Short mmCIF file of C-alpha atoms in Angstrom, two decimals:
data_model
loop_
_atom_site.label_atom_id
_atom_site.label_comp_id
_atom_site.label_asym_id
_atom_site.label_seq_id
_atom_site.Cartn_x
_atom_site.Cartn_y
_atom_site.Cartn_z
CA MET A 1222 10.52 -8.85 23.00
CA GLN A 1223 11.50 -9.44 20.38
CA LEU A 1224 14.11 -6.13 18.60
CA THR A 1225 11.55 -5.65 15.44
CA VAL A 1226 13.96 -2.95 13.16
CA TRP A 1227 11.05 -2.84 10.17
CA THR A 1228 6.90 -2.84 11.71
CA TYR A 1229 5.04 -2.82 9.75
CA GLU A 1230 2.20 -0.15 11.86
CA GLY A 1231 3.37 1.77 14.21
CA PRO A 1232 2.28 2.51 18.26
CA PRO A 1233 -1.32 3.51 19.15
CA HIS A 1234 0.08 7.27 19.30
CA VAL A 1235 0.61 7.08 15.85
CA GLY A 1236 -2.76 5.43 14.68
CA ALA A 1237 -4.84 8.95 16.46
CA MET A 1238 -2.38 11.03 14.95
CA ARG A 1239 -2.65 10.27 11.16
CA ILE A 1240 -7.46 10.65 12.72
CA ALA A 1241 -5.83 14.32 13.63
CA ALA A 1242 -4.30 14.54 10.75
CA SER A 1243 -6.68 13.87 8.75
CA MET A 1244 -9.07 16.39 10.15
CA ARG A 1245 -10.09 20.42 10.10
CA GLY A 1246 -10.27 21.60 13.94
CA LEU A 1247 -8.15 18.96 16.14
CA HIS A 1248 -5.39 19.09 17.76
CA TYR A 1249 -3.39 15.56 19.30
CA VAL A 1250 -1.33 16.93 22.75
CA LEU A 1251 0.43 13.74 23.22
CA HIS A 1252 2.57 13.37 26.67
CA ALA A 1253 5.70 12.22 24.71
CA PRO A 1254 9.52 12.47 25.18
CA GLN A 1255 12.10 13.72 22.81
CA GLY A 1256 12.10 11.44 20.22
CA ASP A 1257 8.74 10.07 20.07
CA THR A 1258 9.42 13.29 17.52
CA TYR A 1259 10.12 11.70 14.49
CA ALA A 1260 6.56 10.50 13.68
CA ASP A 1261 6.02 14.29 12.02
CA LEU A 1262 8.44 12.86 9.21
CA LEU A 1263 6.11 10.07 7.89
CA PHE A 1264 3.41 12.83 7.13
CA THR A 1265 6.08 16.01 6.11
CA MET A 1266 8.77 13.94 4.29
CA ILE A 1267 6.31 10.01 3.16
CA GLU A 1268 3.24 11.72 2.11
CA ARG A 1269 4.69 14.75 1.00
CA ARG A 1270 1.90 17.16 3.00
CA ASP A 1271 3.04 20.76 2.80
CA THR A 1272 1.98 21.39 6.41
CA ARG A 1273 3.24 19.25 10.32
CA PRO A 1274 1.08 17.61 11.82
CA PRO A 1275 -2.10 19.28 15.14
CA VAL A 1276 0.34 17.70 17.28
CA THR A 1277 1.17 18.90 20.39
CA TYR A 1278 3.90 17.08 21.86
CA THR A 1279 5.37 17.66 25.70
CA THR A 1280 9.22 16.74 24.58
CA PHE A 1281 9.88 16.49 27.95
CA LYS A 1282 13.61 15.25 28.74
CA ALA A 1283 15.27 12.44 30.77
CA GLN A 1284 16.33 15.77 33.98
CA ASP A 1285 12.26 16.14 33.59
CA LEU A 1286 11.84 12.68 35.41
CA GLY A 1287 12.65 13.92 38.54
CA ALA A 1288 10.49 16.59 38.46
CA ASP A 1289 6.88 17.81 37.64
CA THR A 1290 6.09 15.66 34.25
CA ALA A 1291 2.36 16.46 34.91
CA GLU A 1292 2.83 19.83 35.57
CA ILE A 1293 5.16 19.72 31.85
CA PHE A 1294 1.36 18.38 30.85
CA LYS A 1295 -0.93 20.58 31.60
CA ILE A 1296 0.82 23.85 30.14
CA ALA A 1297 1.46 21.69 26.95
CA CYS A 1298 -3.07 21.58 26.63
CA ARG A 1299 -3.49 25.40 27.07
CA ASP A 1300 -0.76 26.74 25.11
CA ALA A 1301 -1.89 24.04 22.21
CA VAL A 1302 -5.67 25.78 22.86
CA GLU A 1303 -4.07 29.07 23.26
CA ARG A 1304 -2.00 29.37 20.24
CA PHE A 1305 -4.35 26.95 17.72
CA GLN A 1306 -8.06 27.63 18.85
CA PRO A 1307 -9.26 24.25 17.56
CA GLU A 1308 -12.37 23.53 17.97
CA ALA A 1309 -11.18 19.93 20.59
CA ILE A 1310 -8.38 18.27 21.45
CA ILE A 1311 -7.83 14.82 21.40
CA VAL A 1312 -4.82 13.97 24.53
CA GLY A 1313 -3.12 10.83 25.59
CA ALA A 1314 -0.07 9.30 26.13
CA SER A 1315 3.10 7.85 23.39
CA CYS A 1316 4.18 3.84 24.47
CA THR A 1317 7.03 6.10 26.69
CA ALA A 1318 4.62 7.99 27.87
CA GLU A 1319 2.71 5.36 29.55
CA LEU A 1320 4.82 4.37 31.63
CA ILE A 1321 5.71 7.73 33.53
CA GLN A 1322 1.36 6.58 34.81
CA ASP A 1323 1.00 10.99 34.59
CA ASP A 1324 -3.33 10.12 32.83
CA PRO A 1325 -3.95 12.19 30.56
CA ALA A 1326 -6.11 11.24 30.53
CA GLY A 1327 -6.77 12.64 33.80
CA LEU A 1328 -5.25 16.21 34.10
CA ALA A 1329 -6.57 17.92 30.69
CA ALA A 1330 -10.48 17.29 32.81
CA ALA A 1331 -8.75 19.45 35.45
CA LEU A 1332 -8.23 22.36 33.83
CA ALA A 1333 -11.05 23.50 32.36
CA LEU A 1334 -10.49 23.89 28.90
CA PRO A 1335 -13.32 26.19 27.31
CA ILE A 1336 -13.06 23.24 24.27
CA PRO A 1337 -14.51 19.27 24.44
CA VAL A 1338 -11.49 17.68 25.50
CA ILE A 1339 -11.16 13.85 24.67
CA PRO A 1340 -9.33 11.61 26.48
CA LEU A 1341 -7.52 8.17 24.65
CA GLU A 1342 -6.44 5.26 26.13
CA LEU A 1343 -3.79 3.78 23.79
CA PRO A 1344 -2.70 0.62 25.15
CA SER A 1345 1.33 0.86 23.39
CA TYR A 1346 2.18 -2.12 23.89
CA SER A 1347 -1.06 -4.73 23.22
CA LYS A 1348 -1.96 -1.88 20.50
CA LYS A 1349 -1.99 -1.34 16.80
CA GLU A 1350 -1.31 1.66 14.88
CA ASN A 1351 -5.12 0.98 12.66
CA TRP A 1352 -6.84 0.44 16.16
CA GLY A 1353 -5.76 3.38 17.31
CA ALA A 1354 -6.78 5.02 14.83
CA ALA A 1355 -10.19 3.39 14.83
CA GLU A 1356 -11.00 4.12 18.56
CA THR A 1357 -9.64 7.49 18.02
CA PHE A 1358 -12.23 7.72 14.94
CA TYR A 1359 -14.77 6.03 17.02
CA ARG A 1360 -13.74 8.32 19.98
CA LEU A 1361 -15.13 11.23 18.03
CA VAL A 1362 -18.44 9.51 16.87
CA ARG A 1363 -19.51 8.90 20.12
CA THR A 1364 -18.35 12.26 21.43
CA PHE A 1365 -20.40 14.67 18.97
CA ALA A 1366 -23.09 12.25 17.33
CA ALA A 1367 -24.09 10.34 20.20
CA ALA A 1368 -27.30 10.06 20.78
CA ALA A 1369 -30.30 11.82 22.43
CA GLN A 1370 -32.54 8.54 22.57
CA PRO A 1371 -30.36 5.25 20.79
CA LYS A 1372 -32.79 3.50 18.23
CA THR A 1373 -32.13 0.72 16.27
CA VAL A 1374 -33.98 1.35 12.99
CA ARG A 1375 -34.98 4.47 11.82
CA SER A 1376 -37.16 5.51 9.31
CA MET A 1377 -35.01 5.94 5.58
CA ARG A 1378 -36.44 9.38 2.90
CA PRO A 1379 -37.75 8.14 -0.05
CA ALA A 1380 -36.05 6.52 -2.47
CA GLY A 1381 -33.56 7.96 -4.76
CA GLU A 1382 -33.73 11.28 -2.08
CA ARG A 1383 -30.85 9.44 -0.21
CA SER A 1384 -27.87 10.54 1.11
CA CYS A 1385 -24.49 8.80 2.82
CA ASN A 1386 -21.38 9.10 4.34
CA LEU A 1387 -18.17 8.02 3.60
CA LEU A 1388 -16.43 6.22 6.82
CA GLY A 1389 -12.68 5.65 6.59
CA PRO A 1390 -9.88 7.24 4.56
CA THR A 1391 -7.46 8.55 7.04
CA SER A 1392 -4.29 10.71 5.41
CA LEU A 1393 -1.32 8.09 5.36
CA GLY A 1394 -4.07 5.97 3.91
CA PHE A 1395 -2.73 3.67 0.07
CA ARG A 1396 -4.19 5.98 -1.65
CA HIS A 1397 -7.32 6.89 0.05
CA ARG A 1398 -6.91 10.12 -1.48
CA ASP A 1399 -7.92 9.29 -4.98
CA ASP A 1400 -10.20 6.62 -3.72
CA ILE A 1401 -12.52 9.08 -2.57
CA VAL A 1402 -12.82 11.19 -6.12
CA GLU A 1403 -13.64 7.68 -7.09
CA VAL A 1404 -15.82 6.62 -4.66
CA ARG A 1405 -18.38 9.71 -4.74
CA LYS A 1406 -18.84 9.62 -8.21
CA LEU A 1407 -20.35 5.63 -8.21
CA VAL A 1408 -22.53 6.56 -5.95
CA GLU A 1409 -23.49 9.98 -7.19
CA GLY A 1410 -23.73 8.30 -10.62
CA LEU A 1411 -26.15 6.19 -8.91
CA GLY A 1412 -28.20 8.74 -7.26
CA VAL A 1413 -27.24 9.32 -3.25
CA ALA A 1414 -25.79 12.85 -2.06
CA VAL A 1415 -22.64 12.32 -0.34
CA ASN A 1416 -23.26 13.66 3.43
CA LEU A 1417 -20.18 13.28 5.28
CA VAL A 1418 -16.54 12.16 4.17
CA ALA A 1419 -14.95 11.19 7.46
CA PRO A 1420 -12.33 11.41 9.01
CA LEU A 1421 -10.16 13.02 6.36
CA GLY A 1422 -11.66 16.71 5.62
CA ALA A 1423 -14.32 16.49 8.35
CA SER A 1424 -14.28 19.02 11.46
CA PRO A 1425 -14.68 17.28 14.87
CA SER A 1426 -18.65 19.60 14.62
CA ASP A 1427 -19.27 18.11 11.65
CA LEU A 1428 -19.19 15.03 12.65
CA ALA A 1429 -22.73 16.34 14.37
CA ARG A 1430 -24.12 15.59 10.67
CA LEU A 1431 -23.24 11.89 10.48
CA PRO A 1432 -26.52 11.08 12.01
CA GLU A 1433 -28.08 12.78 8.23
CA ALA A 1434 -27.57 9.84 5.94
CA ASP A 1435 -30.14 7.56 5.33
CA PHE A 1436 -26.94 4.76 5.93
CA ASN A 1437 -23.15 4.62 5.58
CA VAL A 1438 -20.44 3.31 3.52
CA VAL A 1439 -17.16 1.44 5.24
CA LEU A 1440 -14.46 1.97 2.62
CA TYR A 1441 -11.95 1.27 5.00
CA PRO A 1442 -12.90 -1.85 7.93
CA GLU A 1443 -9.59 -0.87 9.27
CA ILE A 1444 -10.23 2.16 10.17
CA ALA A 1445 -14.74 2.62 10.03
CA SER A 1446 -16.33 -0.72 11.57
CA THR A 1447 -15.92 0.18 14.47
CA ALA A 1448 -18.19 3.54 14.62
CA ALA A 1449 -20.33 1.91 11.47
CA ASP A 1450 -20.94 -0.48 14.02
CA TRP A 1451 -21.95 1.99 16.62
CA LEU A 1452 -23.87 4.54 14.62
CA LYS A 1453 -25.78 1.70 13.71
CA ARG A 1454 -26.56 0.54 17.38
CA ASN A 1455 -27.62 3.83 18.24
CA HIS A 1456 -28.78 5.69 15.04
CA GLY A 1457 -29.76 2.57 13.42
CA GLN A 1458 -27.75 3.60 10.89
CA PRO A 1459 -27.94 0.53 8.50
CA PHE A 1460 -23.91 0.16 6.77
CA VAL A 1461 -22.18 -1.21 3.46
CA SER A 1462 -18.94 -2.95 3.92
CA ILE A 1463 -17.67 -3.74 0.72
CA PRO A 1464 -14.43 -1.96 -0.14
CA PRO A 1465 -14.71 -1.54 -4.21
CA ILE A 1466 -11.97 -2.36 -5.32
CA GLY A 1467 -11.60 -4.88 -8.49
CA VAL A 1468 -14.36 -4.50 -11.25
CA GLY A 1469 -16.65 -8.45 -9.46
CA ALA A 1470 -15.79 -5.83 -6.01
CA THR A 1471 -17.34 -3.43 -7.14
CA ALA A 1472 -20.28 -4.75 -9.67
CA GLU A 1473 -21.04 -6.25 -6.13
CA PHE A 1474 -20.40 -2.20 -4.05
CA LEU A 1475 -23.13 -0.93 -6.65
CA THR A 1476 -25.01 -3.05 -6.07
CA ALA A 1477 -25.76 -3.28 -2.48
CA VAL A 1478 -25.37 1.11 -2.45
CA ALA A 1479 -28.47 0.78 -4.83
CA GLU A 1480 -30.27 -1.71 -2.18
CA LEU A 1481 -29.81 0.20 0.96
CA ALA A 1482 -31.01 3.93 -1.23
CA GLY A 1483 -33.41 1.61 -2.81
CA VAL A 1484 -32.95 2.80 -6.77
CA PRO A 1485 -31.78 0.31 -9.53
CA PRO A 1486 -27.77 -0.32 -10.03
CA PRO A 1487 -26.00 0.44 -13.01
CA ALA A 1488 -27.60 -2.00 -15.90
CA ALA A 1489 -23.71 -2.46 -17.77
CA ALA A 1490 -20.33 -0.76 -16.80
CA PRO A 1491 -18.39 2.77 -18.04
CA THR A 1492 -16.73 2.97 -20.91
CA ASN A 1493 -13.76 4.22 -19.25
CA LEU A 1494 -13.77 0.76 -17.71
CA ARG A 1495 -10.58 -1.40 -19.66
CA MET A 1496 -9.33 -3.69 -17.87
CA PRO A 1497 -11.54 -6.96 -18.20
CA TRP A 1498 -10.73 -5.84 -21.61
CA TYR A 1499 -6.97 -5.90 -21.06
CA SER A 1500 -7.30 -8.39 -18.74
CA ARG A 1501 -8.59 -11.02 -22.17
CA SER A 1502 -6.68 -9.18 -24.41
CA ILE A 1503 -3.72 -11.86 -25.97
CA ASP A 1504 -0.70 -10.45 -24.36
CA SER A 1505 -2.15 -10.86 -20.85
CA THR A 1506 -3.58 -13.96 -21.23
CA TYR A 1507 -0.18 -15.17 -21.91
CA LEU A 1508 0.03 -14.86 -18.37
CA THR A 1509 -2.64 -16.66 -17.52
CA GLY A 1510 -1.42 -19.35 -14.13
CA LYS A 1511 1.24 -16.25 -12.48
CA ARG A 1512 2.21 -17.73 -9.44
CA VAL A 1513 2.01 -14.58 -7.15
CA PHE A 1514 2.28 -13.83 -2.97
CA ILE A 1515 -0.12 -11.10 -1.50
CA PHE A 1516 0.48 -9.84 1.60
CA GLY A 1517 -0.70 -6.46 3.53
CA ASP A 1518 -3.77 -5.15 4.75
CA ALA A 1519 -6.97 -7.48 5.36
CA THR A 1520 -8.85 -5.07 3.33
CA HIS A 1521 -6.35 -4.82 0.35
CA ALA A 1522 -5.47 -8.21 1.11
CA VAL A 1523 -8.39 -9.66 0.22
CA ALA A 1524 -9.90 -7.72 -2.11
CA ALA A 1525 -6.32 -8.53 -4.38
CA ALA A 1526 -6.35 -11.91 -4.28
CA ARG A 1527 -9.88 -11.99 -5.61
CA ILE A 1528 -8.75 -9.96 -8.70
CA ALA A 1529 -5.61 -12.02 -9.34
CA ALA A 1530 -7.46 -15.18 -8.73
CA ASP A 1531 -10.77 -14.36 -10.74
CA GLU A 1532 -10.24 -11.42 -13.20
CA LEU A 1533 -6.13 -11.64 -13.75
CA GLY A 1534 -6.39 -15.58 -13.75
CA PHE A 1535 -2.84 -15.97 -11.56
CA VAL A 1536 -2.42 -19.02 -9.25
CA VAL A 1537 -2.66 -17.02 -5.36
CA CYS A 1538 0.56 -18.95 -4.17
CA GLY A 1539 -0.23 -17.15 -0.62
CA LEU A 1540 -1.87 -14.97 1.34
CA GLY A 1541 -1.57 -12.92 4.64
CA THR A 1542 -2.02 -10.58 6.90
CA TYR A 1543 -0.75 -7.90 9.66
CA SER A 1544 -4.23 -6.77 10.48
CA ARG A 1545 -4.59 -9.01 13.30
CA GLU A 1546 -8.13 -7.84 14.45
CA PHE A 1547 -9.59 -9.27 10.94
CA ALA A 1548 -7.60 -11.90 10.45
CA ARG A 1549 -11.00 -14.41 10.26
CA ASP A 1550 -11.59 -12.43 6.80
CA VAL A 1551 -7.35 -13.16 5.94
CA ARG A 1552 -8.23 -16.92 6.56
CA ALA A 1553 -11.60 -17.62 5.08
CA ALA A 1554 -10.34 -15.93 1.87
CA ALA A 1555 -7.31 -17.92 2.10
CA ALA A 1556 -8.76 -21.27 2.09
CA HIS A 1557 -10.34 -20.48 -0.59
CA HIS A 1558 -7.60 -19.92 -2.67
CA GLY A 1559 -6.64 -22.95 -1.72
CA VAL A 1560 -3.35 -21.22 0.77
CA GLU A 1561 -2.37 -21.39 3.69
CA PRO A 1562 -2.98 -17.71 5.20
CA LEU A 1563 -0.13 -15.91 7.18
CA ILE A 1564 -1.42 -14.01 10.18
CA SER A 1565 2.23 -11.82 10.74
CA ASP A 1566 3.49 -9.28 11.64
CA ASP A 1567 7.03 -10.39 11.66
CA HIS A 1568 8.13 -9.18 7.75
CA LEU A 1569 11.51 -11.80 8.71
CA ALA A 1570 8.27 -14.96 8.89
CA VAL A 1571 6.46 -13.14 5.39
CA GLU A 1572 10.35 -13.74 3.38
CA ASP A 1573 10.71 -17.41 4.43
CA ALA A 1574 7.00 -18.18 3.40
CA ILE A 1575 8.03 -16.25 0.18
CA ILE A 1576 11.05 -18.02 -0.93
CA ALA A 1577 9.01 -20.93 0.47
CA ALA A 1578 6.23 -20.39 -2.17
CA GLN A 1579 8.26 -19.59 -4.81
CA PRO A 1580 6.60 -16.74 -6.25
CA GLU A 1581 6.26 -14.70 -9.91
CA LEU A 1582 5.11 -11.48 -8.62
CA ILE A 1583 4.74 -9.87 -4.80
CA LEU A 1584 2.56 -7.86 -4.67
CA GLY A 1585 2.36 -6.71 -0.34
CA THR A 1586 3.61 -3.79 1.03
CA GLN A 1587 7.12 -1.03 1.30
CA MET A 1588 8.71 -4.32 3.21
CA GLU A 1589 8.17 -7.27 0.26
CA ARG A 1590 9.72 -4.04 -2.10
CA HIS A 1591 12.22 -4.52 -0.99
CA VAL A 1592 12.45 -7.85 -0.07
CA ALA A 1593 10.88 -8.48 -3.66
CA LYS A 1594 14.37 -6.61 -4.60
CA ARG A 1595 16.70 -8.41 -3.19
CA LEU A 1596 15.37 -11.72 -4.43
CA ARG A 1597 14.67 -9.81 -7.98
CA ILE A 1598 10.83 -10.77 -8.70
CA PRO A 1599 8.26 -8.28 -9.74
CA CYS A 1600 6.39 -6.11 -7.49
CA ALA A 1601 3.49 -4.13 -6.87
CA VAL A 1602 2.54 -2.49 -4.11
CA ILE A 1603 -0.87 -2.80 -2.87
CA SER A 1604 -1.42 -1.94 1.88
CA ALA A 1605 0.83 0.73 3.73
CA PRO A 1606 3.14 0.81 5.11
CA VAL A 1607 3.97 2.76 2.50
CA HIS A 1608 6.89 4.97 1.06
CA VAL A 1609 6.87 8.32 -0.82
CA GLN A 1610 6.77 6.91 -4.25
CA ASP A 1611 3.27 6.12 -3.55
CA PHE A 1612 1.86 9.52 -2.92
CA PRO A 1613 1.80 9.91 -6.64
CA ALA A 1614 1.16 13.31 -7.65
CA ARG A 1615 -1.20 11.61 -10.20
CA TYR A 1616 -4.44 11.07 -10.04
CA SER A 1617 -4.83 7.13 -8.75
CA PRO A 1618 -7.14 5.16 -7.35
CA GLN A 1619 -6.94 1.29 -6.28
CA MET A 1620 -10.57 1.27 -5.38
CA GLY A 1621 -13.71 2.14 -8.45
CA HIS A 1622 -13.73 1.58 -11.85
CA GLU A 1623 -10.67 3.82 -12.66
CA GLY A 1624 -9.47 1.99 -9.59
CA ALA A 1625 -9.41 -1.39 -11.93
CA ASN A 1626 -7.79 -0.22 -14.48
CA VAL A 1627 -4.56 1.49 -12.05
CA LEU A 1628 -4.32 -2.24 -10.80
CA PHE A 1629 -4.24 -3.91 -14.35
CA ASP A 1630 -0.96 -1.52 -15.42
CA SER A 1631 0.35 -1.67 -12.01
CA TRP A 1632 0.22 -4.95 -11.47
CA VAL A 1633 1.28 -6.02 -15.19
CA HIS A 1634 2.91 -4.08 -15.87
CA PRO A 1635 6.03 -5.42 -13.61
CA LEU A 1636 6.24 -8.50 -15.53
CA MET A 1637 7.51 -9.46 -19.15
CA MET A 1638 4.08 -8.67 -21.20
CA GLY A 1639 3.56 -11.90 -22.43
CA LEU A 1640 4.09 -10.38 -26.40
CA GLU A 1641 6.78 -9.59 -26.24
CA GLU A 1642 7.89 -12.91 -23.97
CA HIS A 1643 6.50 -14.69 -26.60
CA LEU A 1644 8.49 -13.17 -28.41
CA LEU A 1645 11.52 -13.33 -27.51
CA GLY A 1646 10.59 -17.86 -27.09
CA MET A 1647 10.23 -17.63 -31.42
CA PHE A 1648 13.08 -16.20 -32.51
CA ARG A 1649 14.98 -16.14 -29.33
CA ASP A 1650 16.68 -19.86 -32.49
CA ASP A 1651 15.59 -18.57 -35.67
CA PHE A 1652 18.46 -18.62 -38.18
CA GLU A 1653 18.13 -14.77 -39.01
CA PHE A 1654 18.71 -14.09 -35.59
CA ASN A 1655 21.15 -16.20 -33.82
CA ASP A 1656 23.75 -14.09 -32.00
CA THR A 1657 25.98 -17.20 -33.66
CA VAL A 1658 25.59 -16.08 -37.02
CA ALA A 1659 25.58 -12.27 -39.34
CA PRO A 1660 22.16 -10.45 -39.98
CA SER A 1661 20.93 -12.03 -42.59
CA HIS A 1662 19.97 -8.17 -44.61
CA LEU A 1663 24.70 -8.73 -44.80
CA GLY A 1664 23.63 -12.49 -47.36
CA HIS A 1665 24.49 -15.87 -45.48
CA SER A 1666 25.79 -16.72 -41.99
CA THR A 1667 29.33 -15.10 -42.97
CA ALA A 1668 30.19 -10.85 -42.22
CA PRO A 1669 30.93 -9.76 -46.38
CA ALA A 1670 34.73 -9.15 -47.67
CA GLY A 1671 36.15 -6.83 -46.95
CA VAL A 1672 34.24 -5.00 -43.66
CA ALA A 1673 36.57 -4.66 -41.39
CA PRO A 1674 35.70 -5.37 -37.90
CA ASP A 1675 35.62 -3.04 -34.75
CA GLU A 1676 38.72 -3.37 -33.42
CA SER A 1677 36.27 -1.38 -30.15
CA THR A 1678 35.10 -5.39 -29.19
CA LEU A 1679 37.52 -7.17 -30.49
CA VAL A 1680 39.02 -9.35 -27.56
CA VAL A 1681 42.51 -10.45 -27.50
CA LEU A 1682 42.76 -13.73 -24.88
CA ASP A 1683 46.54 -15.48 -23.99
CA ARG A 1684 43.94 -18.33 -23.86
CA PRO A 1685 40.55 -19.27 -24.34
CA VAL A 1686 37.71 -18.00 -22.26
CA ALA A 1687 35.63 -21.55 -21.25
CA TRP A 1688 31.53 -20.52 -20.26
CA SER A 1689 30.26 -22.57 -17.23
CA GLY A 1690 26.87 -24.14 -17.81
CA ASP A 1691 25.37 -21.37 -15.71
CA ALA A 1692 27.47 -18.67 -17.17
CA GLU A 1693 25.54 -19.61 -19.89
CA LYS A 1694 22.42 -20.52 -19.39
CA GLU A 1695 21.18 -17.31 -17.99
CA LEU A 1696 23.46 -15.58 -21.41
CA ARG A 1697 20.50 -17.33 -22.69
CA LYS A 1698 18.01 -15.26 -21.42
CA ILE A 1699 19.70 -11.49 -22.67
CA PRO A 1700 17.09 -10.47 -25.38
CA PHE A 1701 18.86 -12.08 -29.12
CA PHE A 1702 19.59 -9.02 -29.99
CA VAL A 1703 22.14 -8.18 -27.53
CA ARG A 1704 23.00 -10.59 -26.59
CA GLY A 1705 25.78 -11.13 -28.85
CA LYS A 1706 27.76 -8.46 -27.68
CA ALA A 1707 26.93 -8.63 -23.75
CA ARG A 1708 28.91 -12.71 -24.41
CA ARG A 1709 31.59 -10.12 -26.43
CA ASN A 1710 32.01 -7.00 -23.43
CA THR A 1711 31.80 -10.16 -20.43
CA GLU A 1712 34.43 -12.31 -22.83
CA ARG A 1713 36.88 -8.50 -22.62
CA PHE A 1714 36.14 -8.18 -18.74
CA ALA A 1715 37.06 -11.14 -18.35
CA ALA A 1716 40.73 -11.03 -20.23
CA GLU A 1717 41.41 -7.93 -18.65
CA ARG A 1718 40.94 -9.77 -15.48
CA GLY A 1719 43.06 -12.34 -16.04
CA LEU A 1720 40.05 -15.25 -15.71
CA HIS A 1721 39.51 -17.88 -17.11
CA THR A 1722 36.00 -18.98 -16.48
CA ILE A 1723 33.29 -17.21 -17.03
CA THR A 1724 30.51 -17.74 -14.74
CA ILE A 1725 27.03 -15.33 -13.28
CA GLU A 1726 28.93 -13.79 -11.13
CA THR A 1727 31.78 -12.58 -13.93
CA LEU A 1728 28.64 -11.75 -15.88
CA TYR A 1729 26.24 -9.61 -13.20
CA ASP A 1730 30.13 -8.06 -12.89
CA ALA A 1731 30.96 -7.21 -16.07
CA LYS A 1732 27.20 -5.88 -16.47
CA ALA A 1733 27.72 -3.21 -13.04
CA HIS A 1734 31.45 -2.14 -15.17
CA TYR A 1735 29.79 -1.42 -18.53
CA SER A 1736 26.34 0.06 -17.16
CA ARG A 1737 28.32 3.12 -15.77
#
């Protein structure tokens, strides 16, 4: 067993908690010891919710293990139903409580509660968070959208009158809140009504309305593909499973939805779609060929690779996922981009792969953001797990046409803008801007007579200070218009400390000193 300090996914009961926190009228009774209540912070601190997730913990203690922990669970169930009065409850055990084998499902069934009880069997030591969320959503759909007689084919409404369900968005999902708004605009723009969004914002009783739609739209396969497959087998509902992330994928998504709706796809892109023009502009084309390493959940990683290569002109030098259940999709995408796929939930293995690939941009999770910071490589977050800054107050979708605009800004801006870099390179050694000469507007290459130097910038040395080759090379990376000041500050810093050779470390120590 490997000790994990950082992990891309929590245990499956955290996935079940995400579903409970996403829905209305659903409560989760979790058999868990005191330490497992940490999960509340994921929602209140990271997602910035103004309420606690709808979870009741049994919070048994060590001394309770010698008594009746099963009775503690039964009391917690009764109290939760009486206090919160939910439409339904889901029951299960955390990874720690699983070891004492109290059987929450059997205990809850024996209570004969007046509301539906959905037992969850989530193997904590072989499955992860996204699987737990998918399994929980599937169990809820099976319970509340059960078919009296399964049918694999259904009669659809006339073209132009059809509706769909949007499946997959959850609490703690990466930009799910804003993606729903954008996707709703897309489908309603085709004349397709949205019957239900689930699980986010739905109640258990709402799930009974899922079969009323003509087809389903799976936005996040990691969460909703299992439920969508069941709805297709039992209610004959076809589904679209093309996440509309990026310009090309959004166009394909609209075509697929239009086909199921029996309407023509849009003839032209909307006027608010700015990414294609921006990516063709001179400033952006200068970035063509930048090497990018991509890692995240399968949905966002595969989409990011397509956008990077086909829409921004980057070169994909690494592609991977921690979503083992969707490894086949990532392997196929990696083969298309000519790279070796990385299927791993070990953040240290991902860091090693990044170092080996030597990218100029990293698109990943909050784990890769930390790696990028250490390696001083530009980075943008594209996938969960994320931190608080990735739940912005502003509207910031990843899907649809506005999502494409957001992606352009998020990915390109961490890189030095092409025109800026081009100008710095053009004028770095120009006679007028070179830091070894005086400004041209003062005359020639020397300062005019009668102008006293600023004593605050003078450096008095007992002996000359030498610059190492690496330090000089690093100094040349500083923009020409501030390079002279950086040189003087560094030499003063070295002189005050009796240093006779300036290294890269001295340069950065001086920078830190004068930045205080």
